[in-house]
mmCIF file of the C-alpha atoms, coordinates in Angstrom:
data_MODEL
# 
_entry.id   MODEL 
# 
loop_
_atom_site.group_PDB 
_atom_site.id 
_atom_site.type_symbol 
_atom_site.label_atom_id 
_atom_site.label_alt_id 
_atom_site.label_comp_id 
_atom_site.label_asym_id 
_atom_site.label_entity_id 
_atom_site.label_seq_id 
_atom_site.pdbx_PDB_ins_code 
_atom_site.Cartn_x 
_atom_site.Cartn_y 
_atom_site.Cartn_z 
_atom_site.occupancy 
_atom_site.B_iso_or_equiv 
_atom_site.pdbx_formal_charge 
_atom_site.auth_seq_id 
_atom_site.auth_comp_id 
_atom_site.auth_asym_id 
_atom_site.auth_atom_id 
_atom_site.pdbx_PDB_model_num 
ATOM 1   C CA . MET A 1 1   ? 173.482 41.455 62.526  1.00 0.00 ? 1   MET A CA 1 
ATOM 2   C CA . ARG A 1 2   ? 172.713 45.177 62.365  1.00 0.00 ? 2   ARG A CA 1 
ATOM 3   C CA . THR A 1 3   ? 175.047 47.220 60.093  1.00 0.00 ? 3   THR A CA 1 
ATOM 4   C CA . GLY A 1 4   ? 174.705 50.410 58.433  1.00 0.00 ? 4   GLY A CA 1 
ATOM 5   C CA . VAL A 1 5   ? 174.684 54.204 59.228  1.00 0.00 ? 5   VAL A CA 1 
ATOM 6   C CA . GLY A 1 6   ? 173.418 53.650 62.856  1.00 0.00 ? 6   GLY A CA 1 
ATOM 7   C CA . MET A 1 7   ? 176.340 51.608 63.783  1.00 0.00 ? 7   MET A CA 1 
ATOM 8   C CA . GLY A 1 8   ? 178.721 53.911 62.306  1.00 0.00 ? 8   GLY A CA 1 
ATOM 9   C CA . ASP A 1 9   ? 177.334 56.964 64.024  1.00 0.00 ? 9   ASP A CA 1 
ATOM 10  C CA . ARG A 1 10  ? 177.422 55.257 67.379  1.00 0.00 ? 10  ARG A CA 1 
ATOM 11  C CA . ALA A 1 11  ? 181.116 54.310 66.795  1.00 0.00 ? 11  ALA A CA 1 
ATOM 12  C CA . GLN A 1 12  ? 181.825 57.954 65.709  1.00 0.00 ? 12  GLN A CA 1 
ATOM 13  C CA . ARG A 1 13  ? 180.216 59.492 68.691  1.00 0.00 ? 13  ARG A CA 1 
ATOM 14  C CA . ARG A 1 14  ? 182.089 56.975 71.080  1.00 0.00 ? 14  ARG A CA 1 
ATOM 15  C CA . ASP A 1 15  ? 185.438 57.925 69.348  1.00 0.00 ? 15  ASP A CA 1 
ATOM 16  C CA . ASP A 1 16  ? 184.455 61.732 69.568  1.00 0.00 ? 16  ASP A CA 1 
ATOM 17  C CA . GLU A 1 17  ? 183.749 61.439 73.197  1.00 0.00 ? 17  GLU A CA 1 
ATOM 18  C CA . PHE A 1 18  ? 186.888 59.590 73.994  1.00 0.00 ? 18  PHE A CA 1 
ATOM 19  C CA . ALA A 1 19  ? 189.019 62.002 71.978  1.00 0.00 ? 19  ALA A CA 1 
ATOM 20  C CA . GLU A 1 20  ? 187.286 64.982 73.816  1.00 0.00 ? 20  GLU A CA 1 
ATOM 21  C CA . TYR A 1 21  ? 188.055 63.268 77.139  1.00 0.00 ? 21  TYR A CA 1 
ATOM 22  C CA . MET A 1 22  ? 191.557 62.445 76.187  1.00 0.00 ? 22  MET A CA 1 
ATOM 23  C CA . HIS A 1 23  ? 192.520 65.991 74.981  1.00 0.00 ? 23  HIS A CA 1 
ATOM 24  C CA . ALA A 1 24  ? 190.952 67.546 77.963  1.00 0.00 ? 24  ALA A CA 1 
ATOM 25  C CA . ARG A 1 25  ? 192.648 65.202 80.648  1.00 0.00 ? 25  ARG A CA 1 
ATOM 26  C CA . GLN A 1 26  ? 195.950 64.143 78.785  1.00 0.00 ? 26  GLN A CA 1 
ATOM 27  C CA . ALA A 1 27  ? 198.132 66.793 80.638  1.00 0.00 ? 27  ALA A CA 1 
ATOM 28  C CA . GLY A 1 28  ? 196.804 65.996 84.083  1.00 0.00 ? 28  GLY A CA 1 
ATOM 29  C CA . LEU A 1 29  ? 197.248 62.260 83.437  1.00 0.00 ? 29  LEU A CA 1 
ATOM 30  C CA . LEU A 1 30  ? 200.800 62.805 82.260  1.00 0.00 ? 30  LEU A CA 1 
ATOM 31  C CA . ARG A 1 31  ? 201.615 64.675 85.417  1.00 0.00 ? 31  ARG A CA 1 
ATOM 32  C CA . THR A 1 32  ? 200.065 61.717 87.468  1.00 0.00 ? 32  THR A CA 1 
ATOM 33  C CA . ALA A 1 33  ? 201.988 59.206 85.377  1.00 0.00 ? 33  ALA A CA 1 
ATOM 34  C CA . TYR A 1 34  ? 205.345 61.128 85.898  1.00 0.00 ? 34  TYR A CA 1 
ATOM 35  C CA . LEU A 1 35  ? 204.744 61.240 89.574  1.00 0.00 ? 35  LEU A CA 1 
ATOM 36  C CA . LEU A 1 36  ? 204.127 57.479 89.696  1.00 0.00 ? 36  LEU A CA 1 
ATOM 37  C CA . THR A 1 37  ? 207.066 56.566 87.427  1.00 0.00 ? 37  THR A CA 1 
ATOM 38  C CA . GLY A 1 38  ? 209.690 59.397 87.964  1.00 0.00 ? 38  GLY A CA 1 
ATOM 39  C CA . ASP A 1 39  ? 210.585 59.557 84.298  1.00 0.00 ? 39  ASP A CA 1 
ATOM 40  C CA . ARG A 1 40  ? 209.088 61.545 81.544  1.00 0.00 ? 40  ARG A CA 1 
ATOM 41  C CA . HIS A 1 41  ? 209.440 58.880 78.901  1.00 0.00 ? 41  HIS A CA 1 
ATOM 42  C CA . SER A 1 42  ? 207.959 56.140 81.041  1.00 0.00 ? 42  SER A CA 1 
ATOM 43  C CA . ALA A 1 43  ? 205.196 58.473 81.983  1.00 0.00 ? 43  ALA A CA 1 
ATOM 44  C CA . GLU A 1 44  ? 204.279 58.956 78.417  1.00 0.00 ? 44  GLU A CA 1 
ATOM 45  C CA . ASP A 1 45  ? 204.277 55.239 77.919  1.00 0.00 ? 45  ASP A CA 1 
ATOM 46  C CA . LEU A 1 46  ? 202.164 54.802 80.848  1.00 0.00 ? 46  LEU A CA 1 
ATOM 47  C CA . VAL A 1 47  ? 199.602 57.375 79.820  1.00 0.00 ? 47  VAL A CA 1 
ATOM 48  C CA . GLN A 1 48  ? 199.399 55.798 76.215  1.00 0.00 ? 48  GLN A CA 1 
ATOM 49  C CA . THR A 1 49  ? 198.935 52.406 77.525  1.00 0.00 ? 49  THR A CA 1 
ATOM 50  C CA . SER A 1 50  ? 196.335 53.604 80.142  1.00 0.00 ? 50  SER A CA 1 
ATOM 51  C CA . LEU A 1 51  ? 194.397 55.400 77.463  1.00 0.00 ? 51  LEU A CA 1 
ATOM 52  C CA . ALA A 1 52  ? 194.408 52.573 74.983  1.00 0.00 ? 52  ALA A CA 1 
ATOM 53  C CA . LYS A 1 53  ? 193.124 50.307 77.867  1.00 0.00 ? 53  LYS A CA 1 
ATOM 54  C CA . LEU A 1 54  ? 190.511 53.043 78.627  1.00 0.00 ? 54  LEU A CA 1 
ATOM 55  C CA . TYR A 1 55  ? 189.345 53.212 75.039  1.00 0.00 ? 55  TYR A CA 1 
ATOM 56  C CA . LEU A 1 56  ? 188.780 49.412 74.976  1.00 0.00 ? 56  LEU A CA 1 
ATOM 57  C CA . SER A 1 57  ? 186.663 49.729 77.933  1.00 0.00 ? 57  SER A CA 1 
ATOM 58  C CA . TRP A 1 58  ? 184.935 53.049 77.092  1.00 0.00 ? 58  TRP A CA 1 
ATOM 59  C CA . ASP A 1 59  ? 181.411 51.450 76.521  1.00 0.00 ? 59  ASP A CA 1 
ATOM 60  C CA . LYS A 1 60  ? 181.655 49.755 79.785  1.00 0.00 ? 60  LYS A CA 1 
ATOM 61  C CA . VAL A 1 61  ? 182.099 52.963 81.737  1.00 0.00 ? 61  VAL A CA 1 
ATOM 62  C CA . HIS A 1 62  ? 178.458 54.268 82.202  1.00 0.00 ? 62  HIS A CA 1 
ATOM 63  C CA . ASP A 1 63  ? 179.223 56.665 84.771  1.00 0.00 ? 63  ASP A CA 1 
ATOM 64  C CA . ARG A 1 64  ? 181.357 59.332 82.928  1.00 0.00 ? 64  ARG A CA 1 
ATOM 65  C CA . GLY A 1 65  ? 181.880 61.115 86.258  1.00 0.00 ? 65  GLY A CA 1 
ATOM 66  C CA . SER A 1 66  ? 184.101 58.286 87.441  1.00 0.00 ? 66  SER A CA 1 
ATOM 67  C CA . LEU A 1 67  ? 186.300 58.188 84.251  1.00 0.00 ? 67  LEU A CA 1 
ATOM 68  C CA . ASP A 1 68  ? 189.293 59.951 86.147  1.00 0.00 ? 68  ASP A CA 1 
ATOM 69  C CA . GLY A 1 69  ? 189.291 57.430 89.014  1.00 0.00 ? 69  GLY A CA 1 
ATOM 70  C CA . TYR A 1 70  ? 188.906 54.699 86.463  1.00 0.00 ? 70  TYR A CA 1 
ATOM 71  C CA . VAL A 1 71  ? 191.959 55.653 84.377  1.00 0.00 ? 71  VAL A CA 1 
ATOM 72  C CA . ARG A 1 72  ? 194.010 56.376 87.410  1.00 0.00 ? 72  ARG A CA 1 
ATOM 73  C CA . ARG A 1 73  ? 193.312 52.747 88.619  1.00 0.00 ? 73  ARG A CA 1 
ATOM 74  C CA . ILE A 1 74  ? 194.476 51.662 85.195  1.00 0.00 ? 74  ILE A CA 1 
ATOM 75  C CA . MET A 1 75  ? 197.621 53.867 85.516  1.00 0.00 ? 75  MET A CA 1 
ATOM 76  C CA . VAL A 1 76  ? 198.350 52.442 89.018  1.00 0.00 ? 76  VAL A CA 1 
ATOM 77  C CA . ASN A 1 77  ? 197.904 48.891 88.093  1.00 0.00 ? 77  ASN A CA 1 
ATOM 78  C CA . GLU A 1 78  ? 199.909 49.152 84.895  1.00 0.00 ? 78  GLU A CA 1 
ATOM 79  C CA . ASN A 1 79  ? 202.721 50.880 86.734  1.00 0.00 ? 79  ASN A CA 1 
ATOM 80  C CA . ASN A 1 80  ? 202.756 48.216 89.531  1.00 0.00 ? 80  ASN A CA 1 
ATOM 81  C CA . SER A 1 81  ? 202.979 45.532 86.682  1.00 0.00 ? 81  SER A CA 1 
ATOM 82  C CA . LEU A 1 82  ? 205.876 47.384 85.227  1.00 0.00 ? 82  LEU A CA 1 
ATOM 83  C CA . TRP A 1 83  ? 207.638 47.389 88.569  1.00 0.00 ? 83  TRP A CA 1 
ATOM 84  C CA . ARG A 1 84  ? 207.338 43.667 88.649  1.00 0.00 ? 84  ARG A CA 1 
ATOM 85  C CA . ARG A 1 85  ? 209.220 43.087 85.530  1.00 0.00 ? 85  ARG A CA 1 
ATOM 86  C CA . ALA A 1 86  ? 212.862 42.214 86.043  1.00 0.00 ? 86  ALA A CA 1 
ATOM 87  C CA . TRP A 1 87  ? 214.088 44.400 83.117  1.00 0.00 ? 87  TRP A CA 1 
ATOM 88  C CA . LYS A 1 88  ? 212.432 47.488 84.544  1.00 0.00 ? 88  LYS A CA 1 
ATOM 89  C CA . LYS A 1 89  ? 214.969 47.797 87.388  1.00 0.00 ? 89  LYS A CA 1 
ATOM 90  C CA . ARG A 1 90  ? 215.827 51.527 88.115  1.00 0.00 ? 90  ARG A CA 1 
ATOM 91  C CA . GLU A 1 91  ? 219.300 51.044 89.382  1.00 0.00 ? 91  GLU A CA 1 
ATOM 92  C CA . PHE A 1 92  ? 222.400 51.974 87.247  1.00 0.00 ? 92  PHE A CA 1 
ATOM 93  C CA . ALA A 1 93  ? 226.007 51.290 87.959  1.00 0.00 ? 93  ALA A CA 1 
ATOM 94  C CA . SER A 1 94  ? 228.306 54.360 88.178  1.00 0.00 ? 94  SER A CA 1 
ATOM 95  C CA . GLU A 1 95  ? 231.788 55.124 89.223  1.00 0.00 ? 95  GLU A CA 1 
ATOM 96  C CA . THR A 1 96  ? 230.782 58.478 90.824  1.00 0.00 ? 96  THR A CA 1 
ATOM 97  C CA . ILE A 1 97  ? 227.796 59.322 93.039  1.00 0.00 ? 97  ILE A CA 1 
ATOM 98  C CA . PRO A 1 98  ? 225.842 62.240 91.420  1.00 0.00 ? 98  PRO A CA 1 
ATOM 99  C CA . GLU A 1 99  ? 225.759 65.401 93.572  1.00 0.00 ? 99  GLU A CA 1 
ATOM 100 C CA . ARG A 1 100 ? 222.307 66.464 94.606  1.00 0.00 ? 100 ARG A CA 1 
ATOM 101 C CA . HIS A 1 101 ? 221.417 70.106 95.256  1.00 0.00 ? 101 HIS A CA 1 
ATOM 102 C CA . VAL A 1 102 ? 218.246 71.272 97.533  1.00 0.00 ? 102 VAL A CA 1 
ATOM 103 C CA . VAL A 1 103 ? 215.923 73.458 95.708  1.00 0.00 ? 103 VAL A CA 1 
ATOM 104 C CA . ASP A 1 104 ? 214.317 75.791 98.343  1.00 0.00 ? 104 ASP A CA 1 
ATOM 105 C CA . GLU A 1 105 ? 210.935 76.658 96.704  1.00 0.00 ? 105 GLU A CA 1 
ATOM 106 C CA . TYR A 1 106 ? 207.493 75.134 96.239  1.00 0.00 ? 106 TYR A CA 1 
ATOM 107 C CA . ASP A 1 107 ? 207.877 71.450 94.869  1.00 0.00 ? 107 ASP A CA 1 
ATOM 108 C CA . VAL A 1 108 ? 205.569 70.704 92.027  1.00 0.00 ? 108 VAL A CA 1 
ATOM 109 C CA . GLY A 1 109 ? 206.829 67.055 91.598  1.00 0.00 ? 109 GLY A CA 1 
ATOM 110 C CA . ALA A 1 110 ? 209.073 67.678 88.698  1.00 0.00 ? 110 ALA A CA 1 
ATOM 111 C CA . ARG A 1 111 ? 212.229 68.549 90.856  1.00 0.00 ? 111 ARG A CA 1 
ATOM 112 C CA . GLY A 1 112 ? 213.619 69.270 94.266  1.00 0.00 ? 112 GLY A CA 1 
ATOM 113 C CA . ALA A 1 113 ? 214.864 67.376 97.289  1.00 0.00 ? 113 ALA A CA 1 
ATOM 114 C CA . LEU A 1 114 ? 211.571 66.276 98.441  1.00 0.00 ? 114 LEU A CA 1 
ATOM 115 C CA . TRP A 1 115 ? 210.595 64.630 95.033  1.00 0.00 ? 115 TRP A CA 1 
ATOM 116 C CA . ASP A 1 116 ? 214.019 62.831 95.019  1.00 0.00 ? 116 ASP A CA 1 
ATOM 117 C CA . LEU A 1 117 ? 213.072 61.259 98.372  1.00 0.00 ? 117 LEU A CA 1 
ATOM 118 C CA . VAL A 1 118 ? 209.547 60.474 97.397  1.00 0.00 ? 118 VAL A CA 1 
ATOM 119 C CA . GLN A 1 119 ? 211.146 58.450 94.395  1.00 0.00 ? 119 GLN A CA 1 
ATOM 120 C CA . THR A 1 120 ? 212.727 56.184 97.009  1.00 0.00 ? 120 THR A CA 1 
ATOM 121 C CA . LEU A 1 121 ? 209.734 55.129 98.629  1.00 0.00 ? 121 LEU A CA 1 
ATOM 122 C CA . PRO A 1 122 ? 208.385 51.545 97.850  1.00 0.00 ? 122 PRO A CA 1 
ATOM 123 C CA . ARG A 1 123 ? 205.751 51.591 94.964  1.00 0.00 ? 123 ARG A CA 1 
ATOM 124 C CA . LYS A 1 124 ? 202.643 51.172 97.067  1.00 0.00 ? 124 LYS A CA 1 
ATOM 125 C CA . ALA A 1 125 ? 203.645 53.937 99.599  1.00 0.00 ? 125 ALA A CA 1 
ATOM 126 C CA . ARG A 1 126 ? 204.715 56.233 96.507  1.00 0.00 ? 126 ARG A CA 1 
ATOM 127 C CA . ALA A 1 127 ? 201.332 55.662 94.847  1.00 0.00 ? 127 ALA A CA 1 
ATOM 128 C CA . VAL A 1 128 ? 199.477 56.641 98.124  1.00 0.00 ? 128 VAL A CA 1 
ATOM 129 C CA . VAL A 1 129 ? 201.725 59.880 98.434  1.00 0.00 ? 129 VAL A CA 1 
ATOM 130 C CA . VAL A 1 130 ? 201.097 60.831 94.760  1.00 0.00 ? 130 VAL A CA 1 
ATOM 131 C CA . LEU A 1 131 ? 197.389 60.342 94.939  1.00 0.00 ? 131 LEU A CA 1 
ATOM 132 C CA . ARG A 1 132 ? 197.019 61.843 98.507  1.00 0.00 ? 132 ARG A CA 1 
ATOM 133 C CA . TYR A 1 133 ? 199.333 64.765 98.226  1.00 0.00 ? 133 TYR A CA 1 
ATOM 134 C CA . TYR A 1 134 ? 200.311 65.611 94.699  1.00 0.00 ? 134 TYR A CA 1 
ATOM 135 C CA . GLU A 1 135 ? 196.622 64.735 93.251  1.00 0.00 ? 135 GLU A CA 1 
ATOM 136 C CA . GLN A 1 136 ? 195.082 65.994 96.534  1.00 0.00 ? 136 GLN A CA 1 
ATOM 137 C CA . LEU A 1 137 ? 192.513 63.043 96.607  1.00 0.00 ? 137 LEU A CA 1 
ATOM 138 C CA . SER A 1 138 ? 190.752 62.098 99.649  1.00 0.00 ? 138 SER A CA 1 
ATOM 139 C CA . GLU A 1 139 ? 191.539 58.920 101.608 1.00 0.00 ? 139 GLU A CA 1 
ATOM 140 C CA . ALA A 1 140 ? 188.489 57.317 100.326 1.00 0.00 ? 140 ALA A CA 1 
ATOM 141 C CA . GLU A 1 141 ? 189.170 58.214 96.766  1.00 0.00 ? 141 GLU A CA 1 
ATOM 142 C CA . THR A 1 142 ? 192.822 56.937 97.072  1.00 0.00 ? 142 THR A CA 1 
ATOM 143 C CA . ALA A 1 143 ? 191.621 53.859 98.637  1.00 0.00 ? 143 ALA A CA 1 
ATOM 144 C CA . GLU A 1 144 ? 189.117 53.240 95.849  1.00 0.00 ? 144 GLU A CA 1 
ATOM 145 C CA . ILE A 1 145 ? 191.537 53.748 93.195  1.00 0.00 ? 145 ILE A CA 1 
ATOM 146 C CA . LEU A 1 146 ? 194.218 51.621 94.723  1.00 0.00 ? 146 LEU A CA 1 
ATOM 147 C CA . GLY A 1 147 ? 191.690 48.913 95.691  1.00 0.00 ? 147 GLY A CA 1 
ATOM 148 C CA . ILE A 1 148 ? 192.730 49.132 99.423  1.00 0.00 ? 148 ILE A CA 1 
ATOM 149 C CA . SER A 1 149 ? 190.965 50.102 102.577 1.00 0.00 ? 149 SER A CA 1 
ATOM 150 C CA . VAL A 1 150 ? 190.871 53.723 103.945 1.00 0.00 ? 150 VAL A CA 1 
ATOM 151 C CA . GLY A 1 151 ? 192.915 52.356 106.861 1.00 0.00 ? 151 GLY A CA 1 
ATOM 152 C CA . THR A 1 152 ? 195.666 51.010 104.739 1.00 0.00 ? 152 THR A CA 1 
ATOM 153 C CA . VAL A 1 153 ? 195.892 54.414 102.988 1.00 0.00 ? 153 VAL A CA 1 
ATOM 154 C CA . LYS A 1 154 ? 196.219 55.977 106.343 1.00 0.00 ? 154 LYS A CA 1 
ATOM 155 C CA . SER A 1 155 ? 198.815 53.596 107.578 1.00 0.00 ? 155 SER A CA 1 
ATOM 156 C CA . GLN A 1 156 ? 200.833 53.783 104.268 1.00 0.00 ? 156 GLN A CA 1 
ATOM 157 C CA . ALA A 1 157 ? 200.673 57.542 104.306 1.00 0.00 ? 157 ALA A CA 1 
ATOM 158 C CA . SER A 1 158 ? 201.741 57.586 107.905 1.00 0.00 ? 158 SER A CA 1 
ATOM 159 C CA . ARG A 1 159 ? 204.646 55.511 107.214 1.00 0.00 ? 159 ARG A CA 1 
ATOM 160 C CA . ALA A 1 160 ? 205.691 57.190 104.193 1.00 0.00 ? 160 ALA A CA 1 
ATOM 161 C CA . LEU A 1 161 ? 205.701 60.643 105.789 1.00 0.00 ? 161 LEU A CA 1 
ATOM 162 C CA . ALA A 1 162 ? 207.548 59.203 108.885 1.00 0.00 ? 162 ALA A CA 1 
ATOM 163 C CA . THR A 1 163 ? 210.172 57.823 106.349 1.00 0.00 ? 163 THR A CA 1 
ATOM 164 C CA . LEU A 1 164 ? 210.608 61.066 104.502 1.00 0.00 ? 164 LEU A CA 1 
ATOM 165 C CA . ARG A 1 165 ? 210.878 63.316 107.650 1.00 0.00 ? 165 ARG A CA 1 
ATOM 166 C CA . GLU A 1 166 ? 213.438 60.719 109.034 1.00 0.00 ? 166 GLU A CA 1 
ATOM 167 C CA . ARG A 1 167 ? 215.497 60.803 105.842 1.00 0.00 ? 167 ARG A CA 1 
ATOM 168 C CA . ALA A 1 168 ? 215.370 64.660 105.341 1.00 0.00 ? 168 ALA A CA 1 
ATOM 169 C CA . PRO A 1 169 ? 214.577 66.549 108.675 1.00 0.00 ? 169 PRO A CA 1 
ATOM 170 C CA . GLU A 1 170 ? 215.700 69.594 107.122 1.00 0.00 ? 170 GLU A CA 1 
ATOM 171 C CA . LEU A 1 171 ? 212.616 69.496 104.749 1.00 0.00 ? 171 LEU A CA 1 
ATOM 172 C CA . ASP A 1 172 ? 210.023 68.937 107.621 1.00 0.00 ? 172 ASP A CA 1 
ATOM 173 C CA . PRO A 1 173 ? 208.454 72.283 108.280 1.00 0.00 ? 173 PRO A CA 1 
ATOM 174 C CA . SER A 1 174 ? 207.345 71.179 111.836 1.00 0.00 ? 174 SER A CA 1 
ATOM 175 C CA . THR A 1 175 ? 211.076 70.568 112.971 1.00 0.00 ? 175 THR A CA 1 
ATOM 176 C CA . THR A 1 176 ? 212.773 73.552 114.605 1.00 0.00 ? 176 THR A CA 1 
ATOM 177 C CA . GLU A 1 177 ? 216.362 74.461 113.951 1.00 0.00 ? 177 GLU A CA 1 
ATOM 178 C CA . GLU A 1 178 ? 217.454 73.077 117.260 1.00 0.00 ? 178 GLU A CA 1 
ATOM 179 C CA . GLU A 1 179 ? 215.795 69.618 116.545 1.00 0.00 ? 179 GLU A CA 1 
ATOM 180 C CA . ARG A 1 180 ? 217.608 69.427 113.250 1.00 0.00 ? 180 ARG A CA 1 
# 
């Protein structure tokens, strides 16, 4: 077994590379996690778990250019596994229905009527919408990250957009005033 300075240097280089990647990408990953979870605290937990899993696999990822896709895939998988847990239900009992106001400005995913509707989509459809339209990935990139075909990405996106248009025709820019 080899020990000594060489092994420590390699581990230090690995840690430095990971720390550099983490610091450069953490804000973007937190944004993606928020868009997937809809909750800041859950998003922070998701990023932390995903980065921990990435760190454990750091030496296995030889193509450093694919790190973003790799960590997004970890995030989607981890978020999906959280959704399967019974205790992670997002429904809360309330005596009054909260009022919703419409924000008529560019929606950055943090607020607004459109984001409220995106939150109601099924998890797979929401993952497609987040990756395609909020992260602005191509259909092929989205398919690769989610482990599905490009055709499935297209059909999920189409159904999700149709659902959003149906639920809020007033937010559809292609709808005229008379059609609403």
